[in-house]
Every structure is written in C-alpha cells, then in structure tokens.
PDB file of C-alpha atoms in Angstrom:
ATOM      1  CA  UNK A 229       0.166 -22.132 110.233  1.00 50.00           C
ATOM      2  CA  UNK A 230      -1.689 -25.324 109.452  1.00 50.00           C
ATOM      3  CA  UNK A 231      -2.944 -24.275 106.107  1.00 60.00           C
ATOM      4  CA  UNK A 232       0.515 -23.010 105.253  1.00 53.00           C
ATOM      5  CA  UNK A 233       2.039 -26.396 106.267  1.00 58.00           C
ATOM      6  CA  UNK A 234      -0.530 -28.336 104.409  1.00 59.00           C
ATOM      7  CA  UNK A 235       0.136 -26.188 101.312  1.00 57.00           C
ATOM      8  CA  UNK A 236       3.929 -26.921 101.622  1.00 52.00           C
ATOM      9  CA  UNK A 237       3.315 -30.765 102.033  1.00 56.00           C
ATOM     10  CA  UNK A 238       1.130 -30.677  98.919  1.00 55.00           C
ATOM     11  CA  UNK A 239       3.802 -29.069  96.871  1.00 55.00           C
ATOM     12  CA  UNK A 240       6.244 -31.391  97.937  1.00 51.00           C
ATOM     13  CA  UNK A 241       3.907 -34.429  97.115  1.00 61.00           C
ATOM     14  CA  UNK A 242       3.191 -32.897  93.560  1.00 61.00           C
ATOM     15  CA  UNK A 243       6.898 -32.476  93.021  1.00 63.00           C
ATOM     16  CA  UNK A 244       7.617 -35.964  94.166  1.00 84.00           C
ATOM     17  CA  UNK A 245       4.650 -37.290  91.956  1.00 89.00           C
ATOM     18  CA  UNK A 246       6.190 -35.561  88.911  1.00 89.00           C
ATOM     19  CA  UNK A 247       9.570 -36.916  89.645  1.00 93.00           C
ATOM     20  CA  UNK A 248       8.377 -40.276  90.133  1.00 93.00           C
ATOM     21  CA  UNK A 249       6.464 -40.319  86.940  1.00 95.00           C
ATOM     22  CA  UNK A 250       9.585 -39.423  84.960  1.00 96.00           C
ATOM     23  CA  UNK A 251      11.601 -42.075  86.847  1.00 96.00           C
ATOM     24  CA  UNK A 252       9.211 -44.762  85.809  1.00 96.00           C
ATOM     25  CA  UNK A 253       9.284 -43.555  82.183  1.00 97.00           C
ATOM     26  CA  UNK A 254      13.041 -43.263  82.071  1.00 98.00           C
ATOM     27  CA  UNK A 255      13.122 -46.800  83.517  1.00 98.00           C
ATOM     28  CA  UNK A 256      10.840 -48.147  80.755  1.00 98.00           C
ATOM     29  CA  UNK A 257      12.817 -46.382  78.022  1.00 98.00           C
ATOM     30  CA  UNK A 258      16.210 -47.694  79.507  1.00 98.00           C
ATOM     31  CA  UNK A 259      14.924 -51.318  79.772  1.00 98.00           C
ATOM     32  CA  UNK A 260      13.449 -51.245  76.280  1.00 98.00           C
ATOM     33  CA  UNK A 261      16.868 -50.227  74.922  1.00 98.00           C
ATOM     34  CA  UNK A 262      18.953 -52.550  77.089  1.00 98.00           C
ATOM     35  CA  UNK A 263      16.725 -55.569  76.208  1.00 98.00           C
ATOM     36  CA  UNK A 264      16.706 -54.887  72.549  1.00 98.00           C
ATOM     37  CA  UNK A 265      20.443 -54.825  72.431  1.00 97.00           C
ATOM     38  CA  UNK A 266      20.748 -57.843  74.406  1.00 97.00           C
ATOM     39  CA  UNK A 267      18.700 -59.881  72.091  1.00 97.00           C
ATOM     40  CA  UNK A 268      19.577 -58.305  68.572  1.00 95.00           C
ATOM     41  CA  UNK A 269      22.109 -55.651  68.977  1.00 93.00           C
ATOM     42  CA  UNK A 270      21.790 -54.443  65.412  1.00 90.00           C
ATOM     43  CA  UNK A 271      18.104 -53.685  65.685  1.00 95.00           C
ATOM     44  CA  UNK A 272      17.773 -49.774  66.043  1.00 96.00           C
ATOM     45  CA  UNK A 273      15.532 -48.259  68.757  1.00 98.00           C
ATOM     46  CA  UNK A 274      14.239 -44.771  68.399  1.00 98.00           C
ATOM     47  CA  UNK A 275      11.585 -42.468  69.933  1.00 98.00           C
ATOM     48  CA  UNK A 276       9.483 -39.634  68.479  1.00 98.00           C
ATOM     49  CA  UNK A 277       9.009 -37.188  71.440  1.00 98.00           C
ATOM     50  CA  UNK A 278       7.298 -33.821  71.532  1.00 96.00           C
ATOM     51  CA  UNK A 279       9.322 -31.259  69.632  1.00 96.00           C
ATOM     52  CA  UNK A 280      10.456 -29.326  72.660  1.00 94.00           C
ATOM     53  CA  UNK A 281      12.080 -30.672  75.727  1.00 97.00           C
ATOM     54  CA  UNK A 282      10.665 -27.959  78.216  1.00 96.00           C
ATOM     55  CA  UNK A 283       8.383 -25.045  77.765  1.00 94.00           C
ATOM     56  CA  UNK A 284      10.507 -21.947  77.303  1.00 93.00           C
ATOM     57  CA  UNK A 285      13.664 -23.965  76.223  1.00 95.00           C
ATOM     58  CA  UNK A 286      15.653 -22.738  74.281  1.00 94.00           C
ATOM     59  CA  UNK A 287      15.236 -19.307  75.808  1.00 91.00           C
ATOM     60  CA  UNK A 288      12.869 -16.973  74.005  1.00 88.00           C
ATOM     61  CA  UNK A 289      10.589 -19.797  72.555  1.00 89.00           C
ATOM     62  CA  UNK A 290       7.726 -18.982  74.738  1.00 77.00           C
ATOM     63  CA  UNK A 291       5.524 -21.111  77.158  1.00 73.00           C
ATOM     64  CA  UNK A 292       2.702 -23.588  76.754  1.00 85.00           C
ATOM     65  CA  UNK A 293       2.795 -27.340  77.256  1.00 91.00           C
ATOM     66  CA  UNK A 294       5.885 -28.620  79.108  1.00 95.00           C
ATOM     67  CA  UNK A 295       6.423 -32.113  78.192  1.00 96.00           C
ATOM     68  CA  UNK A 296       8.939 -32.641  81.036  1.00 96.00           C
ATOM     69  CA  UNK A 297       6.271 -31.776  83.574  1.00 94.00           C
ATOM     70  CA  UNK A 298       3.015 -32.596  81.858  1.00 94.00           C
ATOM     71  CA  UNK A 299       4.047 -35.826  79.959  1.00 95.00           C
ATOM     72  CA  UNK A 300       6.743 -36.926  82.326  1.00 96.00           C
ATOM     73  CA  UNK A 301       8.979 -37.235  79.413  1.00 98.00           C
ATOM     74  CA  UNK A 302      12.466 -36.203  79.839  1.00 98.00           C
ATOM     75  CA  UNK A 303      13.545 -36.745  76.194  1.00 98.00           C
ATOM     76  CA  UNK A 304      16.934 -34.999  76.592  1.00 98.00           C
ATOM     77  CA  UNK A 305      17.916 -37.334  79.217  1.00 98.00           C
ATOM     78  CA  UNK A 306      17.097 -40.330  76.763  1.00 98.00           C
ATOM     79  CA  UNK A 307      19.045 -38.814  74.210  1.00 98.00           C
ATOM     80  CA  UNK A 308      22.121 -37.801  76.401  1.00 98.00           C
ATOM     81  CA  UNK A 309      22.049 -41.222  78.177  1.00 98.00           C
ATOM     82  CA  UNK A 310      22.315 -43.006  74.862  1.00 98.00           C
ATOM     83  CA  UNK A 311      18.966 -44.929  75.399  1.00 98.00           C
ATOM     84  CA  UNK A 312      17.996 -44.465  71.672  1.00 98.00           C
ATOM     85  CA  UNK A 313      19.788 -45.004  68.579  1.00 98.00           C
ATOM     86  CA  UNK A 314      17.993 -42.183  66.959  1.00 98.00           C
ATOM     87  CA  UNK A 315      15.565 -39.432  68.039  1.00 98.00           C
ATOM     88  CA  UNK A 316      12.714 -37.978  66.011  1.00 98.00           C
ATOM     89  CA  UNK A 317      11.489 -34.827  67.793  1.00 98.00           C
ATOM     90  CA  UNK A 318       8.093 -33.685  66.297  1.00 97.00           C
ATOM     91  CA  UNK A 319       9.173 -30.515  64.925  1.00 97.00           C
ATOM     92  CA  UNK A 320       5.834 -29.469  63.386  1.00 96.00           C
ATOM     93  CA  UNK A 321       6.471 -25.960  63.344  1.00 96.00           C
ATOM     94  CA  UNK A 322       7.410 -23.793  60.239  1.00 97.00           C
ATOM     95  CA  UNK A 323      10.692 -22.102  59.931  1.00 97.00           C
ATOM     96  CA  UNK A 324       9.192 -18.768  60.488  1.00 94.00           C
ATOM     97  CA  UNK A 325       8.626 -17.019  63.037  1.00 90.00           C
ATOM     98  CA  UNK A 326      11.787 -17.860  64.974  1.00 85.00           C
ATOM     99  CA  UNK A 327      10.027 -18.038  68.239  1.00 85.00           C
ATOM    100  CA  UNK A 328       8.467 -21.274  67.383  1.00 87.00           C
ATOM    101  CA  UNK A 329      10.556 -22.293  64.632  1.00 94.00           C
ATOM    102  CA  UNK A 330      11.617 -25.638  62.936  1.00 97.00           C
ATOM    103  CA  UNK A 331      15.149 -24.431  62.633  1.00 97.00           C
ATOM    104  CA  UNK A 332      15.307 -23.096  66.142  1.00 96.00           C
ATOM    105  CA  UNK A 333      14.415 -26.249  67.895  1.00 97.00           C
ATOM    106  CA  UNK A 334      16.384 -28.478  65.545  1.00 98.00           C
ATOM    107  CA  UNK A 335      19.611 -26.526  66.268  1.00 98.00           C
ATOM    108  CA  UNK A 336      18.742 -26.751  69.987  1.00 97.00           C
ATOM    109  CA  UNK A 337      18.419 -30.514  69.857  1.00 98.00           C
ATOM    110  CA  UNK A 338      21.831 -30.865  67.844  1.00 98.00           C
ATOM    111  CA  UNK A 339      23.484 -28.865  70.571  1.00 98.00           C
ATOM    112  CA  UNK A 340      22.240 -31.272  73.059  1.00 98.00           C
ATOM    113  CA  UNK A 341      23.311 -34.627  71.322  1.00 98.00           C
ATOM    114  CA  UNK A 342      26.418 -35.217  73.729  1.00 98.00           C
ATOM    115  CA  UNK A 343      26.137 -38.986  73.128  1.00 98.00           C
ATOM    116  CA  UNK A 344      26.342 -38.486  69.380  1.00 97.00           C
ATOM    117  CA  UNK A 345      23.209 -40.290  68.351  1.00 98.00           C
ATOM    118  CA  UNK A 346      21.171 -39.674  65.304  1.00 98.00           C
ATOM    119  CA  UNK A 347      18.579 -36.882  65.274  1.00 98.00           C
ATOM    120  CA  UNK A 348      16.066 -36.989  62.314  1.00 98.00           C
ATOM    121  CA  UNK A 349      13.301 -34.356  62.808  1.00 98.00           C
ATOM    122  CA  UNK A 350       9.567 -35.139  62.126  1.00 98.00           C
ATOM    123  CA  UNK A 351       7.959 -32.759  59.508  1.00 98.00           C
ATOM    124  CA  UNK A 352       4.315 -31.901  59.503  1.00 98.00           C
ATOM    125  CA  UNK A 353       3.242 -32.900  55.847  1.00 98.00           C
ATOM    126  CA  UNK A 354      -0.294 -33.410  57.079  1.00 97.00           C
ATOM    127  CA  UNK A 355      -0.565 -29.663  57.554  1.00 97.00           C
ATOM    128  CA  UNK A 356       0.050 -28.735  53.857  1.00 98.00           C
ATOM    129  CA  UNK A 357      -3.034 -26.833  52.702  1.00 95.00           C
ATOM    130  CA  UNK A 358      -3.862 -25.579  56.182  1.00 94.00           C
ATOM    131  CA  UNK A 359      -0.994 -23.424  57.335  1.00 94.00           C
ATOM    132  CA  UNK A 360       1.672 -24.198  55.000  1.00 97.00           C
ATOM    133  CA  UNK A 361       2.340 -25.184  51.341  1.00 97.00           C
ATOM    134  CA  UNK A 362       4.625 -28.001  50.259  1.00 97.00           C
ATOM    135  CA  UNK A 363       7.696 -25.486  49.667  1.00 98.00           C
ATOM    136  CA  UNK A 364       7.917 -25.413  53.453  1.00 98.00           C
ATOM    137  CA  UNK A 365       8.701 -28.981  53.715  1.00 98.00           C
ATOM    138  CA  UNK A 366      11.140 -28.667  50.936  1.00 98.00           C
ATOM    139  CA  UNK A 367      12.936 -25.804  52.833  1.00 98.00           C
ATOM    140  CA  UNK A 368      12.981 -27.831  56.013  1.00 98.00           C
ATOM    141  CA  UNK A 369      14.716 -30.809  54.196  1.00 98.00           C
ATOM    142  CA  UNK A 370      17.117 -28.249  52.871  1.00 98.00           C
ATOM    143  CA  UNK A 371      17.793 -26.977  56.452  1.00 98.00           C
ATOM    144  CA  UNK A 372      18.505 -30.427  57.653  1.00 98.00           C
ATOM    145  CA  UNK A 373      20.904 -31.206  54.874  1.00 97.00           C
ATOM    146  CA  UNK A 374      22.822 -27.917  55.477  1.00 97.00           C
ATOM    147  CA  UNK A 375      23.826 -29.196  58.756  1.00 97.00           C
ATOM    148  CA  UNK A 376      25.347 -32.359  57.384  1.00 95.00           C
ATOM    149  CA  UNK A 377      28.622 -31.451  59.197  1.00 95.00           C
ATOM    150  CA  UNK A 378      26.854 -31.906  62.458  1.00 95.00           C
ATOM    151  CA  UNK A 379      24.453 -34.746  61.811  1.00 95.00           C
ATOM    152  CA  UNK A 380      24.155 -37.248  58.925  1.00 94.00           C
ATOM    153  CA  UNK A 381      21.078 -35.724  57.275  1.00 94.00           C
ATOM    154  CA  UNK A 382      17.669 -37.538  57.745  1.00 96.00           C
ATOM    155  CA  UNK A 383      14.138 -36.558  58.434  1.00 97.00           C
ATOM    156  CA  UNK A 384      10.727 -38.335  58.988  1.00 97.00           C
ATOM    157  CA  UNK A 385       7.419 -37.307  57.175  1.00 97.00           C
ATOM    158  CA  UNK A 386       4.177 -37.225  59.223  1.00 96.00           C
ATOM    159  CA  UNK A 387       2.566 -38.861  57.614  1.00 93.00           C
ATOM    160  CA  UNK A 388       3.127 -41.096  54.792  1.00 92.00           C
ATOM    161  CA  UNK A 389      -0.694 -40.955  53.763  1.00 95.00           C
ATOM    162  CA  UNK A 390       0.093 -37.356  52.709  1.00 96.00           C
ATOM    163  CA  UNK A 391       2.987 -38.429  50.475  1.00 95.00           C
ATOM    164  CA  UNK A 392       0.925 -41.343  49.139  1.00 95.00           C
ATOM    165  CA  UNK A 393      -2.058 -39.014  48.200  1.00 97.00           C
ATOM    166  CA  UNK A 394       0.463 -36.417  46.744  1.00 97.00           C
ATOM    167  CA  UNK A 395      -1.318 -33.596  48.784  1.00 97.00           C
ATOM    168  CA  UNK A 396      -0.321 -30.398  47.366  1.00 97.00           C
ATOM    169  CA  UNK A 397       1.986 -32.231  44.997  1.00 98.00           C
ATOM    170  CA  UNK A 398       4.312 -33.037  47.937  1.00 98.00           C
ATOM    171  CA  UNK A 399       5.096 -36.483  46.723  1.00 97.00           C
ATOM    172  CA  UNK A 400       5.956 -35.439  43.170  1.00 98.00           C
ATOM    173  CA  UNK A 401       7.947 -32.517  44.445  1.00 98.00           C
ATOM    174  CA  UNK A 402      10.049 -34.455  46.828  1.00 97.00           C
ATOM    175  CA  UNK A 403      10.775 -37.023  44.146  1.00 96.00           C
ATOM    176  CA  UNK A 404      11.880 -34.399  41.601  1.00 97.00           C
ATOM    177  CA  UNK A 405      13.739 -31.996  44.019  1.00 96.00           C
ATOM    178  CA  UNK A 406      14.753 -33.679  47.272  1.00 96.00           C
ATOM    179  CA  UNK A 407      15.035 -37.573  46.446  1.00 95.00           C
ATOM    180  CA  UNK A 408      16.970 -37.723  43.207  1.00 89.00           C
ATOM    181  CA  UNK A 409      19.512 -40.229  44.294  1.00 82.00           C
ATOM    182  CA  UNK A 410      19.532 -43.298  46.535  1.00 79.00           C
ATOM    183  CA  UNK A 411      20.310 -42.842  50.177  1.00 83.00           C
ATOM    184  CA  UNK A 412      21.893 -45.173  52.647  1.00 84.00           C
ATOM    185  CA  UNK A 413      21.458 -45.560  56.330  1.00 85.00           C
ATOM    186  CA  UNK A 414      24.291 -43.702  58.007  1.00 90.00           C
ATOM    187  CA  UNK A 415      26.618 -45.695  60.272  1.00 90.00           C
ATOM    188  CA  UNK A 416      25.876 -46.420  64.030  1.00 93.00           C
ATOM    189  CA  UNK A 417      29.447 -46.661  65.331  1.00 93.00           C
ATOM    190  CA  UNK A 418      28.193 -47.326  68.854  1.00 95.00           C
ATOM    191  CA  UNK A 419      26.694 -50.479  67.757  1.00 93.00           C
ATOM    192  CA  UNK A 420      30.021 -51.957  66.297  1.00 87.00           C
ATOM    193  CA  UNK A 421      33.025 -50.871  64.350  1.00 83.00           C
ATOM    194  CA  UNK A 422      33.962 -54.123  62.783  1.00 83.00           C
ATOM    195  CA  UNK A 423      35.565 -53.435  59.137  1.00 83.00           C
ATOM    196  CA  UNK A 424      34.916 -56.021  56.513  1.00 85.00           C
ATOM    197  CA  UNK A 425      37.754 -57.012  54.186  1.00 91.00           C
ATOM    198  CA  UNK A 426      38.151 -55.286  50.855  1.00 90.00           C
ATOM    199  CA  UNK A 427      36.243 -57.168  48.174  1.00 91.00           C
ATOM    200  CA  UNK A 428      38.151 -58.545  45.208  1.00 91.00           C
ATOM    201  CA  UNK A 429      37.189 -56.743  42.012  1.00 89.00           C
ATOM    202  CA  UNK A 430      37.530 -58.461  38.682  1.00 88.00           C
ATOM    203  CA  UNK A 431      36.679 -57.524  35.089  1.00 83.00           C
ATOM    204  CA  UNK A 432      35.457 -59.936  32.549  1.00 75.00           C
ATOM    205  CA  UNK A 433      32.790 -60.528  30.058  1.00 68.00           C
ATOM    206  CA  UNK A 434      29.726 -62.930  29.777  1.00 64.00           C
ATOM    207  CA  UNK A 435      30.415 -64.074  26.336  1.00 66.00           C
ATOM    208  CA  UNK A 436      33.333 -63.681  23.925  1.00 72.00           C
ATOM    209  CA  UNK A 437      33.175 -60.228  22.544  1.00 70.00           C
ATOM    210  CA  UNK A 438      30.358 -59.471  24.854  1.00 73.00           C
ATOM    211  CA  UNK A 439      29.994 -56.506  27.228  1.00 79.00           C
ATOM    212  CA  UNK A 440      32.508 -55.970  29.893  1.00 84.00           C
ATOM    213  CA  UNK A 441      31.387 -56.918  33.339  1.00 88.00           C
ATOM    214  CA  UNK A 442      32.603 -56.179  36.953  1.00 89.00           C
ATOM    215  CA  UNK A 443      32.530 -59.045  39.176  1.00 91.00           C
ATOM    216  CA  UNK A 444      33.367 -58.975  42.871  1.00 93.00           C
ATOM    217  CA  UNK A 445      33.517 -61.349  45.936  1.00 92.00           C
ATOM    218  CA  UNK A 446      35.451 -61.884  49.160  1.00 93.00           C
ATOM    219  CA  UNK A 447      38.491 -63.879  49.398  1.00 92.00           C
ATOM    220  CA  UNK A 448      36.742 -65.523  52.440  1.00 93.00           C
ATOM    221  CA  UNK A 449      33.168 -66.291  51.376  1.00 91.00           C
ATOM    222  CA  UNK A 450      32.029 -66.364  55.259  1.00 92.00           C
ATOM    223  CA  UNK A 451      32.000 -62.623  54.884  1.00 92.00           C
ATOM    224  CA  UNK A 452      29.272 -62.507  52.360  1.00 91.00           C
ATOM    225  CA  UNK A 453      26.617 -63.374  55.055  1.00 89.00           C
ATOM    226  CA  UNK A 454      27.398 -59.870  56.644  1.00 87.00           C
ATOM    227  CA  UNK A 455      26.663 -57.882  53.396  1.00 89.00           C
ATOM    228  CA  UNK A 456      23.193 -56.172  52.956  1.00 87.00           C
ATOM    229  CA  UNK A 457      24.050 -53.695  50.100  1.00 89.00           C
ATOM    230  CA  UNK A 458      26.961 -53.187  47.905  1.00 92.00           C
ATOM    231  CA  UNK A 459      27.738 -49.516  46.993  1.00 90.00           C
ATOM    232  CA  UNK A 460      29.566 -49.249  43.544  1.00 89.00           C
ATOM    233  CA  UNK A 461      31.223 -45.886  43.240  1.00 87.00           C
ATOM    234  CA  UNK A 462      33.312 -44.382  40.259  1.00 85.00           C
ATOM    235  CA  UNK A 463      35.987 -41.779  40.162  1.00 84.00           C
ATOM    236  CA  UNK A 464      35.872 -39.362  37.191  1.00 82.00           C
ATOM    237  CA  UNK A 465      36.572 -35.548  36.739  1.00 84.00           C
ATOM    238  CA  UNK A 466      38.203 -35.560  40.060  1.00 86.00           C
ATOM    239  CA  UNK A 467      35.462 -36.857  42.361  1.00 85.00           C
ATOM    240  CA  UNK A 468      33.875 -40.042  43.628  1.00 84.00           C
ATOM    241  CA  UNK A 469      30.319 -40.613  42.414  1.00 83.00           C
ATOM    242  CA  UNK A 470      27.793 -43.332  43.492  1.00 85.00           C
ATOM    243  CA  UNK A 471      27.078 -45.291  40.494  1.00 85.00           C
ATOM    244  CA  UNK A 472      24.814 -48.032  41.852  1.00 87.00           C
ATOM    245  CA  UNK A 473      23.503 -49.367  45.142  1.00 89.00           C
ATOM    246  CA  UNK A 474      22.854 -53.221  44.742  1.00 91.00           C
ATOM    247  CA  UNK A 475      21.443 -55.874  47.109  1.00 91.00           C
ATOM    248  CA  UNK A 476      23.751 -58.457  48.637  1.00 92.00           C
ATOM    249  CA  UNK A 477      22.897 -61.107  46.197  1.00 93.00           C
ATOM    250  CA  UNK A 478      24.115 -59.084  43.170  1.00 94.00           C
ATOM    251  CA  UNK A 479      27.799 -59.305  42.703  1.00 93.00           C
ATOM    252  CA  UNK A 480      28.323 -58.127  39.093  1.00 92.00           C
ATOM    253  CA  UNK A 481      27.181 -55.266  36.807  1.00 91.00           C
ATOM    254  CA  UNK A 482      28.143 -54.057  33.359  1.00 88.00           C
ATOM    255  CA  UNK A 483      31.177 -51.762  33.136  1.00 83.00           C
ATOM    256  CA  UNK A 484      29.958 -48.058  32.919  1.00 77.00           C
ATOM    257  CA  UNK A 485      31.110 -47.659  29.325  1.00 68.00           C
ATOM    258  CA  UNK A 486      29.390 -44.330  28.824  1.00 63.00           C
ATOM    259  CA  UNK A 487      31.058 -42.727  31.958  1.00 58.00           C
ATOM    260  CA  UNK A 488      34.844 -41.809  31.836  1.00 57.00           C
ATOM    261  CA  UNK A 489      35.965 -43.632  34.755  1.00 53.00           C
ATOM    262  CA  UNK A 490      39.513 -43.576  36.140  1.00 51.00           C
ATOM    263  CA  UNK A 491      38.674 -45.867  39.197  1.00 55.00           C
ATOM    264  CA  UNK A 492      36.021 -48.042  40.396  1.00 54.00           C
ATOM    265  CA  UNK A 493      35.557 -48.473  44.125  1.00 58.00           C
ATOM    266  CA  UNK A 494      33.505 -50.938  46.076  1.00 60.00           C
ATOM    267  CA  UNK A 495      32.314 -50.210  49.614  1.00 59.00           C
ATOM    268  CA  UNK A 496      29.928 -51.942  52.223  1.00 56.00           C
ATOM    269  CA  UNK A 497      27.650 -49.527  54.138  1.00 55.00           C
ATOM    270  CA  UNK A 498      28.171 -50.224  57.968  1.00 46.00           C
TER     271      UNK A 498
END
C-alpha cells in the first residue's frame, strides 16, 4: 500500500503545484492591470498568449502543448476577468486544415469573450516562404474583417521586420489590398464613456475670393485638450464617408469642392 499512497501524494503535490503556478501568474496579470489603471486609466494593457487556451480545446483540434498546464497560463481567465484591454492570441496556423486552423481558434476566442474585450489575432508573417505565401496573410485579414459584427476588426503582424523587408511582397500587397484607408483605434467603453460636446463647424475663406475653408472649434475651449484626432466625414450619394483624419492641432481644411457633398460631419474618436 505504501507505493500506492506515495503515488497518490505525488499526484496531489503535482496538481497543487500546477494550480499554485497559475495562481501566481494570475495574480501578476491582475496586479499589472489594476496598477496601470490606477496610475493612468487611459493606457491600454494587453497580452499575446499562446494561440490555444488548452490542448484539445475546442474539441477536435488535437493534442500537443497545453499552455494551461505547461506554461501556467490561464489566458481565457485573463480575458473573461477583464484583466486585459486586448488579447493577441498567437494564431500562427494557416486557415487550412480545419483541425489546427487560424479560423477555428479565432472563432473560439470570440465565443469566450464574455467581458467584451478586444481580440486581435497575431499572424505569422515570418513563415512566408516556408509554409505559406503572402496570400494566406491577406485571407486571414479578410477572415477577421468578416467578423466585424462580433469584434471591431484588428490584427497584429509577427513580425514588423517581415513587413519592412517586404518578404514575399507582403508589405506591398497589404498596402495595395488591405490598408487602403486610414483606420482608427476602436472605442474602449469600459475605460470611460464621456461624450464630448459637438464641435462648432464654420465655413469661410482665407482670402477674399480664395478657396472655401471649413473651420471648427469647441464653444468651451477646455475640451480641446481631450482631442487626439479629428475625423471629418462627408455624406454623399446616400452614405457617410471618411474624408480625412487630422491631428488635434489641425482645425481647418479646404472644402471638398470635387466631391458632391450634402452634409459634413465632424466626430471625435473615443
């Protein structure tokens, strides 16, 4: 009976050790988030964990490394507890085959996002030329954008050096096909929902007979210190379009004479 009892004790100790490790890592993540928000609430904190939460989850994805046990990383708990503003799971698999798929794991992470945080998957640009071409990265970007009703689309490239070196023309292709317009960071309503007042919009000209200009400002100038970007949108042909994204210190621009405009709208991204 002694060897059996000793084996049971070892199993209990091993299980306790695993839980103890996760508890320590959880405490670190929670403390980091809490202290950052206590110091500068507007600073966003995120983590890029292993692409899967546990081996074999979701069902049918197979075994292998179990980050939950082997790395003491309960990344789903961090997400669901709201200890991150964004999560960047390292989804370095291609879209096919489905057993270990970028799409399969991305959809699973979205289904676990009970706290409504941002999930922006990491993509393996560094594997272009080894097990995938640049078209795979473009398809993954499309997958993320197709789910915009579930998550404001965003993604991360691993790594920037590949984009900078233009490996496999990935830098050129993303500029031409994926990044054709400016993107703004999506709102983070859990950090605050203060709505600024509507800016005053005026039309004038720099000189007599000169080009028409749009100028804007707040009635209360104290609000100006809260601005980081101005988003100028126009309404034409039955839809709103983003005309320009300007830094906070620019409060005027020429009237878009070549565009048939019914309305001009000015917003502040939150």
